[in-house]
Coordinates of C-alpha atoms and ligand atoms in Angstrom, one line a residue:
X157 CA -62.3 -65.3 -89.5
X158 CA -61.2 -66.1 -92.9
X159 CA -59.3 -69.7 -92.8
X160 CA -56.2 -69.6 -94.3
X161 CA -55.6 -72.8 -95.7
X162 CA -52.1 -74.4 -94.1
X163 CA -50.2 -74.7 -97.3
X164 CA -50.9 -70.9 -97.9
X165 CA -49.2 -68.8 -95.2
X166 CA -46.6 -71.5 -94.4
X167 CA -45.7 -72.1 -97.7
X168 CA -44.7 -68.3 -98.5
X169 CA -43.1 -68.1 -95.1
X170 CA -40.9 -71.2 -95.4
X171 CA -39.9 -70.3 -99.3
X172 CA -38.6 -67.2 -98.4
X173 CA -36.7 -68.3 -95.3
X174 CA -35.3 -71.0 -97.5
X175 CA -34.5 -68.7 -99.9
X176 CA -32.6 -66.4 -97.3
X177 CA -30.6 -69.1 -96.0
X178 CA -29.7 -70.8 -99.5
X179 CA -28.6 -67.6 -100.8
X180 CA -26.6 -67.0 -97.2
X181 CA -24.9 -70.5 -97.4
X182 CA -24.0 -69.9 -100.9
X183 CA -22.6 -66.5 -100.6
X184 CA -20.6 -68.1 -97.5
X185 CA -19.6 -71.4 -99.4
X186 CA -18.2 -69.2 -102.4
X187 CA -16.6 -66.6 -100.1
X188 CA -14.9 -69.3 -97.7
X189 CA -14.0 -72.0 -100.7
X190 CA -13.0 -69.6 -103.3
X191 CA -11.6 -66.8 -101.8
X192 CA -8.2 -68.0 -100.3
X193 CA -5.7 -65.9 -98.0
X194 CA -3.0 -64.0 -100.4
X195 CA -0.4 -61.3 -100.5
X196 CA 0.2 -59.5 -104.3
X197 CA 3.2 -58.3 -104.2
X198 CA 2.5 -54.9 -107.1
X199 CA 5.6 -53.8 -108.3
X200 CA 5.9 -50.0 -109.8
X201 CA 8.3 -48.0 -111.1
X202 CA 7.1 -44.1 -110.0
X203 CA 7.0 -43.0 -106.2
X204 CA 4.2 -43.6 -103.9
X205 CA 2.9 -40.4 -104.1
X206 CA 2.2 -40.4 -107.5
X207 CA -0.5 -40.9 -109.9
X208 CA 0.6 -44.8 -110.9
X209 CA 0.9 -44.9 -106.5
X210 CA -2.4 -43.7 -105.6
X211 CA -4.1 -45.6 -108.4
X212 CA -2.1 -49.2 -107.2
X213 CA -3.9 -47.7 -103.6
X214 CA -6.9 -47.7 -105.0
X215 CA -7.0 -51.4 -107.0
X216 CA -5.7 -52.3 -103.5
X217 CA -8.8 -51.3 -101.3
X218 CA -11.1 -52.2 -103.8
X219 CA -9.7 -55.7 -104.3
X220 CA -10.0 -56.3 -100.3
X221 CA -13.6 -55.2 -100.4
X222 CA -14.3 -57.8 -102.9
X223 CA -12.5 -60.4 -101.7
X224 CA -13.7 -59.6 -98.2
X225 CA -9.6 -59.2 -97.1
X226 CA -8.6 -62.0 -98.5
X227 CA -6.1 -60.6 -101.3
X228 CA -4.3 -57.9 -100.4
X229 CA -2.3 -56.1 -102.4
X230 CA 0.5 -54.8 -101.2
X231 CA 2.3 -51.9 -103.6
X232 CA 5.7 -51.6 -103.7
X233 CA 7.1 -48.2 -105.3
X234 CA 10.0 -46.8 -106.8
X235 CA 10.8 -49.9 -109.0
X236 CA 12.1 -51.1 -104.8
X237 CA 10.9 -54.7 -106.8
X238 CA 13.2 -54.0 -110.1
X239 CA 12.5 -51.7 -113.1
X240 CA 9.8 -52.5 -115.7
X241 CA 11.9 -55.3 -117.4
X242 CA 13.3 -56.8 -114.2
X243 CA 9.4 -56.8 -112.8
X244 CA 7.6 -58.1 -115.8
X245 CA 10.6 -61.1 -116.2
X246 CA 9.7 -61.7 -112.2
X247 CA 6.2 -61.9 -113.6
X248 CA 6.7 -64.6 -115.9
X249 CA 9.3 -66.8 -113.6
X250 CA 6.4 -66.4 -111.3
X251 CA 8.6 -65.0 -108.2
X252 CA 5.6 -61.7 -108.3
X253 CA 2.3 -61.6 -109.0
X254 CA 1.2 -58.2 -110.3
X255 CA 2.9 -54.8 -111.7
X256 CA 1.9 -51.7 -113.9
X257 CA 4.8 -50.7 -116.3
X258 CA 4.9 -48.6 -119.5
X259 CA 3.5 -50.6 -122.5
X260 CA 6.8 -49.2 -124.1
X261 CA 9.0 -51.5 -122.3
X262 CA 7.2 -54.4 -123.7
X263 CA 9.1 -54.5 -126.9
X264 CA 11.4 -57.1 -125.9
X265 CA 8.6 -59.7 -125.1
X266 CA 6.4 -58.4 -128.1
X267 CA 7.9 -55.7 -130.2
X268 CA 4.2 -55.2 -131.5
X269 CA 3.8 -53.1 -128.3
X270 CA 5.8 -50.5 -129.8
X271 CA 2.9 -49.3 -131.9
X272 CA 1.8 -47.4 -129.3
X273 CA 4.8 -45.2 -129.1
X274 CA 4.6 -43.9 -132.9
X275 CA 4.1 -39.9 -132.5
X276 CA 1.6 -37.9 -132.4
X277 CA -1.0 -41.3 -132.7
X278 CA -4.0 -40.1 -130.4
X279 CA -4.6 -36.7 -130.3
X280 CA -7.3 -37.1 -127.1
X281 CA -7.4 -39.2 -124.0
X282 CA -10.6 -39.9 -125.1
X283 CA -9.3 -41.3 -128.1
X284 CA -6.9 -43.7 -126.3
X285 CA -9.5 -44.6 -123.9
X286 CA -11.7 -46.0 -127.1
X287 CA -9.0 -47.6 -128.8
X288 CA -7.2 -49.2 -125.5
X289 CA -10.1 -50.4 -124.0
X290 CA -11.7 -52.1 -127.4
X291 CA -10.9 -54.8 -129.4
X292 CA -7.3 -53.7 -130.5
X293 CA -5.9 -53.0 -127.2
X294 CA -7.4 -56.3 -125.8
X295 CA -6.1 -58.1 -128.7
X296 CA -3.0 -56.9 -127.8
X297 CA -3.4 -57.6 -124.5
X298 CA -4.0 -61.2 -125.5
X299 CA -1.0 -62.0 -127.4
X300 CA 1.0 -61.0 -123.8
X301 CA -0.4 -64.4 -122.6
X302 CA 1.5 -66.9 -124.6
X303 CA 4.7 -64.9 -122.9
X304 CA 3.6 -65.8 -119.5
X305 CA 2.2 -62.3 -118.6
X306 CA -1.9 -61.3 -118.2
X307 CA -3.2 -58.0 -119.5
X308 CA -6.0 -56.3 -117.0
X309 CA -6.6 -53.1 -117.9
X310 CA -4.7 -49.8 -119.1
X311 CA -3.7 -47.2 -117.5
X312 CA -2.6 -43.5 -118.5
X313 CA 0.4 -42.4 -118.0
X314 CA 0.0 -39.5 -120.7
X315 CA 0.7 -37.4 -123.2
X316 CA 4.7 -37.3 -123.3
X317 CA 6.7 -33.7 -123.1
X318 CA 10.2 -32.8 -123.6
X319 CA 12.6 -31.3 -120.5
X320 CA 16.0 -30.3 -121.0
X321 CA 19.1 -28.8 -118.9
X322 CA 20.8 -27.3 -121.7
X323 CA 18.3 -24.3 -123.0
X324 CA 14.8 -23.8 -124.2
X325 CA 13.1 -26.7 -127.0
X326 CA 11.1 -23.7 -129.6
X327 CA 12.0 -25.7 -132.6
X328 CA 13.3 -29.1 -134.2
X329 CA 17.1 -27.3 -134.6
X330 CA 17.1 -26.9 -130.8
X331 CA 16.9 -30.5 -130.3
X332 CA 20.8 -31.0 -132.1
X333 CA 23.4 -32.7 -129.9
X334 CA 20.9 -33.1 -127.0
X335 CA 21.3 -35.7 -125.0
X336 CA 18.3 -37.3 -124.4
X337 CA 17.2 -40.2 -121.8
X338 CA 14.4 -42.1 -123.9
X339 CA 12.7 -45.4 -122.9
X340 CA 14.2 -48.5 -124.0
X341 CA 12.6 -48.9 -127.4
X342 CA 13.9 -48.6 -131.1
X343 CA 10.7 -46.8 -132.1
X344 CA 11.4 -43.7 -129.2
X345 CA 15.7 -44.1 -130.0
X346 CA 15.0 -44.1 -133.7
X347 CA 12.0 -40.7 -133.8
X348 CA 14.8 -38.7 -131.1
X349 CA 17.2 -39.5 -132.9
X350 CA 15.6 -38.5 -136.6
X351 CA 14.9 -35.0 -134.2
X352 CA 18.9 -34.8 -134.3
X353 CA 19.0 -35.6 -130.6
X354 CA 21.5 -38.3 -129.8
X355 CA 18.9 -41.0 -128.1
X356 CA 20.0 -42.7 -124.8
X357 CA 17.9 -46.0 -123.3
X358 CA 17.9 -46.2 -119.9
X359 CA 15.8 -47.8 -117.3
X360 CA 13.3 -44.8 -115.6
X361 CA 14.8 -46.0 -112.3
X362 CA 18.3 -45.0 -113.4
X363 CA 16.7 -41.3 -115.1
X364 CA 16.8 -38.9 -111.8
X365 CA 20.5 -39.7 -111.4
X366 CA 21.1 -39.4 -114.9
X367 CA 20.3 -35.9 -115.3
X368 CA 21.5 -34.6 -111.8
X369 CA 24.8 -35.8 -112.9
X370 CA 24.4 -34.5 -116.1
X371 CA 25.0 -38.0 -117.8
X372 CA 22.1 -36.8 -120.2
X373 CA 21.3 -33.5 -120.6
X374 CA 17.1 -34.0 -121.2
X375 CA 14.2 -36.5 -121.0
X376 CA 10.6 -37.0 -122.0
X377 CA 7.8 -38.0 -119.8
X378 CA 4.2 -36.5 -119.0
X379 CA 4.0 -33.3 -117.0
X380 CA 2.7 -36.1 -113.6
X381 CA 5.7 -37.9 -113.8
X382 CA 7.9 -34.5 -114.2
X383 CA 6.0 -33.2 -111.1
X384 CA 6.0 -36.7 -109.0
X385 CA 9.4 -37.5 -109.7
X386 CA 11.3 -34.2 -109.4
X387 CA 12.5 -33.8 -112.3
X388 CA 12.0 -29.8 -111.8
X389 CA 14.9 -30.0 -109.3
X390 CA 17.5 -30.9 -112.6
X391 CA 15.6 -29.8 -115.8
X392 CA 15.1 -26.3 -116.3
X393 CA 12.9 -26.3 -119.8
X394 CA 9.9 -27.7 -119.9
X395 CA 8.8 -28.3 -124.0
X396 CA 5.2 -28.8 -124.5
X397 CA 5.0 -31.0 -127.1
X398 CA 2.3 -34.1 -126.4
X399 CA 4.5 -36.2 -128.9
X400 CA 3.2 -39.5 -127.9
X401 CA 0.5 -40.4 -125.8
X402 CA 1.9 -42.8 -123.2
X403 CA -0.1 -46.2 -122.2
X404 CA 0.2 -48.1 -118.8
X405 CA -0.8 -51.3 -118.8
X406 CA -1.4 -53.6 -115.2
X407 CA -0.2 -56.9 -115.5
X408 CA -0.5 -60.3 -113.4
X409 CA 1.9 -63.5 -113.6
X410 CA 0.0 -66.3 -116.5
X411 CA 1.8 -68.7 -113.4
X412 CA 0.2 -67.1 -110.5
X413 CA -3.0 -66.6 -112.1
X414 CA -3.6 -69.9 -113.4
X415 CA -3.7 -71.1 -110.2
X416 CA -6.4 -68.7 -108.8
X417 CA -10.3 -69.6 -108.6
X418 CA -12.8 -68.3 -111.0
X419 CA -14.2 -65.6 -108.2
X420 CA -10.5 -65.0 -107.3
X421 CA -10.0 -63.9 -110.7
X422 CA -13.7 -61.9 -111.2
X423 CA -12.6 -60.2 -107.9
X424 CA -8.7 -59.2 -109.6
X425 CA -10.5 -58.5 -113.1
X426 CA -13.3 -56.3 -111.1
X427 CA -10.6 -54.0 -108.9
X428 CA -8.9 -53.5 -112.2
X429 CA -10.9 -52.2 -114.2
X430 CA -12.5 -49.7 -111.3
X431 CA -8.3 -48.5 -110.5
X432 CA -8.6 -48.1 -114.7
X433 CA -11.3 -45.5 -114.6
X434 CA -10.2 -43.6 -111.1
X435 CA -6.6 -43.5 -112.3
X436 CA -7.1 -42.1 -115.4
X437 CA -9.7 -39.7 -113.6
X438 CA -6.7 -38.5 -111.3
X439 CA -4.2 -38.5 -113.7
X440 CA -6.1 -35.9 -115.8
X441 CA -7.2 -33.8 -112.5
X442 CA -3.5 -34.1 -111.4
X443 CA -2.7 -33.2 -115.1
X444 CA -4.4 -29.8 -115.0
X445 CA -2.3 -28.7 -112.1
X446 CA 1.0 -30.1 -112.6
X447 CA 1.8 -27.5 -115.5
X448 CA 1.2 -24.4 -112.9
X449 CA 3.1 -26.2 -110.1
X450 CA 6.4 -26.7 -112.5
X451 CA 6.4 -23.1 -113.7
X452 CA 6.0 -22.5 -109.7
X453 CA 9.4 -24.9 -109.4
X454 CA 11.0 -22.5 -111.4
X455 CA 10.3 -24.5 -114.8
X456 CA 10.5 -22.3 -117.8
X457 CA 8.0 -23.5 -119.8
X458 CA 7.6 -23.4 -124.0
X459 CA 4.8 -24.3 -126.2
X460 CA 5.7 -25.6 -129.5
X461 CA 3.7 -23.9 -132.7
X462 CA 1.3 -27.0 -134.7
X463 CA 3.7 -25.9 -137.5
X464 CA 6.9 -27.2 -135.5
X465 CA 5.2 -30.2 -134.4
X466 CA 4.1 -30.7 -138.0
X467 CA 7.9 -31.2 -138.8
X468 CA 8.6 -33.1 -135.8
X469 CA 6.0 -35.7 -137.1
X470 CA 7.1 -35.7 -141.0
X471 CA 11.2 -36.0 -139.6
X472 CA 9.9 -39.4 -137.5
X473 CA 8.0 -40.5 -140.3
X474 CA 11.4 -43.2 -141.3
X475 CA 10.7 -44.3 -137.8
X476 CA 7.2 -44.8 -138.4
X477 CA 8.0 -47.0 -141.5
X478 CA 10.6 -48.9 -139.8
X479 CA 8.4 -50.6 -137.1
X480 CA 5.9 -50.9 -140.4
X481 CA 8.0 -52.5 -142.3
X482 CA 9.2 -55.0 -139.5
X483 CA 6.1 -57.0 -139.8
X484 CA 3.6 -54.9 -138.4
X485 CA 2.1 -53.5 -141.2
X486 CA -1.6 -54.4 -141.1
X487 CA -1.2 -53.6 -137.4
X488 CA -0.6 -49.8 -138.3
X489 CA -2.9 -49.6 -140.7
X490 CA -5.4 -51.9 -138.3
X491 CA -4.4 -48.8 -135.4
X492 CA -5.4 -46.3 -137.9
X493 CA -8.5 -47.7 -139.1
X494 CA -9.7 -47.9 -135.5
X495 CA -8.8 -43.9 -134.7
X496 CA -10.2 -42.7 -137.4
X497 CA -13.6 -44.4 -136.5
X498 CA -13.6 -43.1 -132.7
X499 CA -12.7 -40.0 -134.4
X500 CA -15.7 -39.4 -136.3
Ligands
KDG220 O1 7.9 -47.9 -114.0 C1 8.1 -46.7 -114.6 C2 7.4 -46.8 -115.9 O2 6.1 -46.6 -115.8 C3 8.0 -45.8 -116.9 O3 8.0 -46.5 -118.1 C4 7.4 -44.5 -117.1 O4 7.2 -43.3 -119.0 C5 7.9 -43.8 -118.3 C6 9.4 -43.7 -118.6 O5 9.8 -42.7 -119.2 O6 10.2 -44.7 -118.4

């Protein structure tokens, strides 16, 4: 029988149990030592059973996974934490650790965040998706940092559409005298207000209300949000007009986070970034069916002619130089470089 020298069989034997129980120790020290019990309270402003819900779900169950149930997310709809201003200043005093609110409602912590709401931008989701998720929308995303708020990832909320109480949207003249709920941004109050609407800010938590009571007469949101949030039970016209497409973007507190470990973090950054690509997945699935479930609602639905929405864009072009002209020039033209190259 063939000797096998001692240091042979042994050898191989003992390296790989070593090996096993090294890597098993480690995995075990990092998971114990760096993973610590926590509750993240996710503030959002859309109901539960919505496409921003389902996607806060999902970032939820993934982030337990990888933290083997140790952070747990815990979502909290309906802005029941605050609306997007009231969550992300909750953010920066540190009193809640994580929310997803329209980029659009930035503006008052960086006013550079408007770009994103000058019309008729990105004509694709593909598009967005390019420019969002490359060096421009994380440079962006950056700046947010100095303000005591993290960028993760974006999310879609859409390509924005018109609904009104008052009588159907075929063309820019319809818009006169409207009174019409927009986000609280100049860029939005300025463009409906070029359209001859008469622009109203108000908080998206305060919007339902608005137009049962007939405080404002329309809005403009992405067919999801029309869907998920009623508004089919107080809008009659639905306006196809995909004047803006509409970023999310998730957010953590700079205090809270600072204070998390390096796999803590990894684990957060991970979970976003997989809600990021099921949440714009689902909101374009849901997309495709919301349309047929509003006319269902009793939604009478109009498509406006490329020749209309060519005159809605050159009537918001003094909007367009406004937020230029107030120091973000090379920005716009930066935006625009970067379109036209995911366009080609
Ligand atoms: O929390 C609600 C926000 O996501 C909101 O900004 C959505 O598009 C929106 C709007 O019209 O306010």
């Amino acid at each position: 029988m063939k000797k096998i020298p001692l240091w042979g069989r042994p050898a191989r034997w003992v390296q790989l149990t070593l090996v096993a129980a090294l890597a098993s120790s480690c995995l075990s020290t990092v998971s114990a030592a760096d993973f610590q019990p926590r509750i993240i309270r996710f503030g959002y402003g859309l109901a539960e059973d919505s496409n921003q819900g389902r996607a806060v779900k999902y970032f939820a169950q993934e982030l337990n996974k990888l933290s083997n149930g140790k952070l747990r997310a815990k979502g909290f709809a309906s802005a029941s934490l605050g609306n997007d201003n009231q969550m992300q200043n909750a953010l920066i005093g540190g009193a809640q650790e994580m929310t997803v609110v329209s980029t659009a409602t930035l503006v008052g912590i960086d006013d550079a965040f408007g770009i994103y709401d000058l019309p008729f931008l990105f004509r694709t989701e593909q598009e967005a998706d390019a420019v969002l998720d490359g060096n421009f929308g994380k440079k962006l995303m950056t700046q947010l940092e100095s303000k005591g708020l993290v960028g993760l990832v974006y999310w879609e909320n859409g390509f924005r559409n018109l609904t009104n109480s008052k009588h159907p949207i075929n063309k820019l003249e319809d818009l006169q005298g409207i009174k019409l709920r927009v986000m609280q941004n100049p860029v939005y109050i300025d463009m409906f207000n070029s359209f001859g609407a008469n622009a109203i800010p108000l908080a998206f938590s305060e919007l339902f209300t608005a137009l049962e009571s007939r405080t404002v007469d329309g809005q403009e949101n992405p067919v999801n949000t029309i869907q998920s949030s009623k508004f089919y039970e107080v809008q009659k016209y639905l306006s196809i007009t995909k004047h803006v497409y509409s970023p999310w973007i998730v957010l953590a507190s700079k205090k809270w986070w600072d204070g998390l470990s390096a796999a803590e973090k990894n684990a957060i950054q991970q979970a976003a970034v997989a809600s990021r690509d099921f949440e714009r997945a689902d909101s374009r699935d849901a997309g495709n069916k919301a349309l047929a479930t509003l006319k269902l609602k009793g939604m009478e639905v109009t498509t406006l002619s490329n020749k209309e929405l060519d005159r809605m864009q050159e009537r918001a072009r003094p909007a367009v130089v406004k937020f230029s002209a107030n120091g973000h020039a090379d920005l716009v033209k930066e935006l625009q470089a970067e379109i036209t190259k995911v366009r080609k």
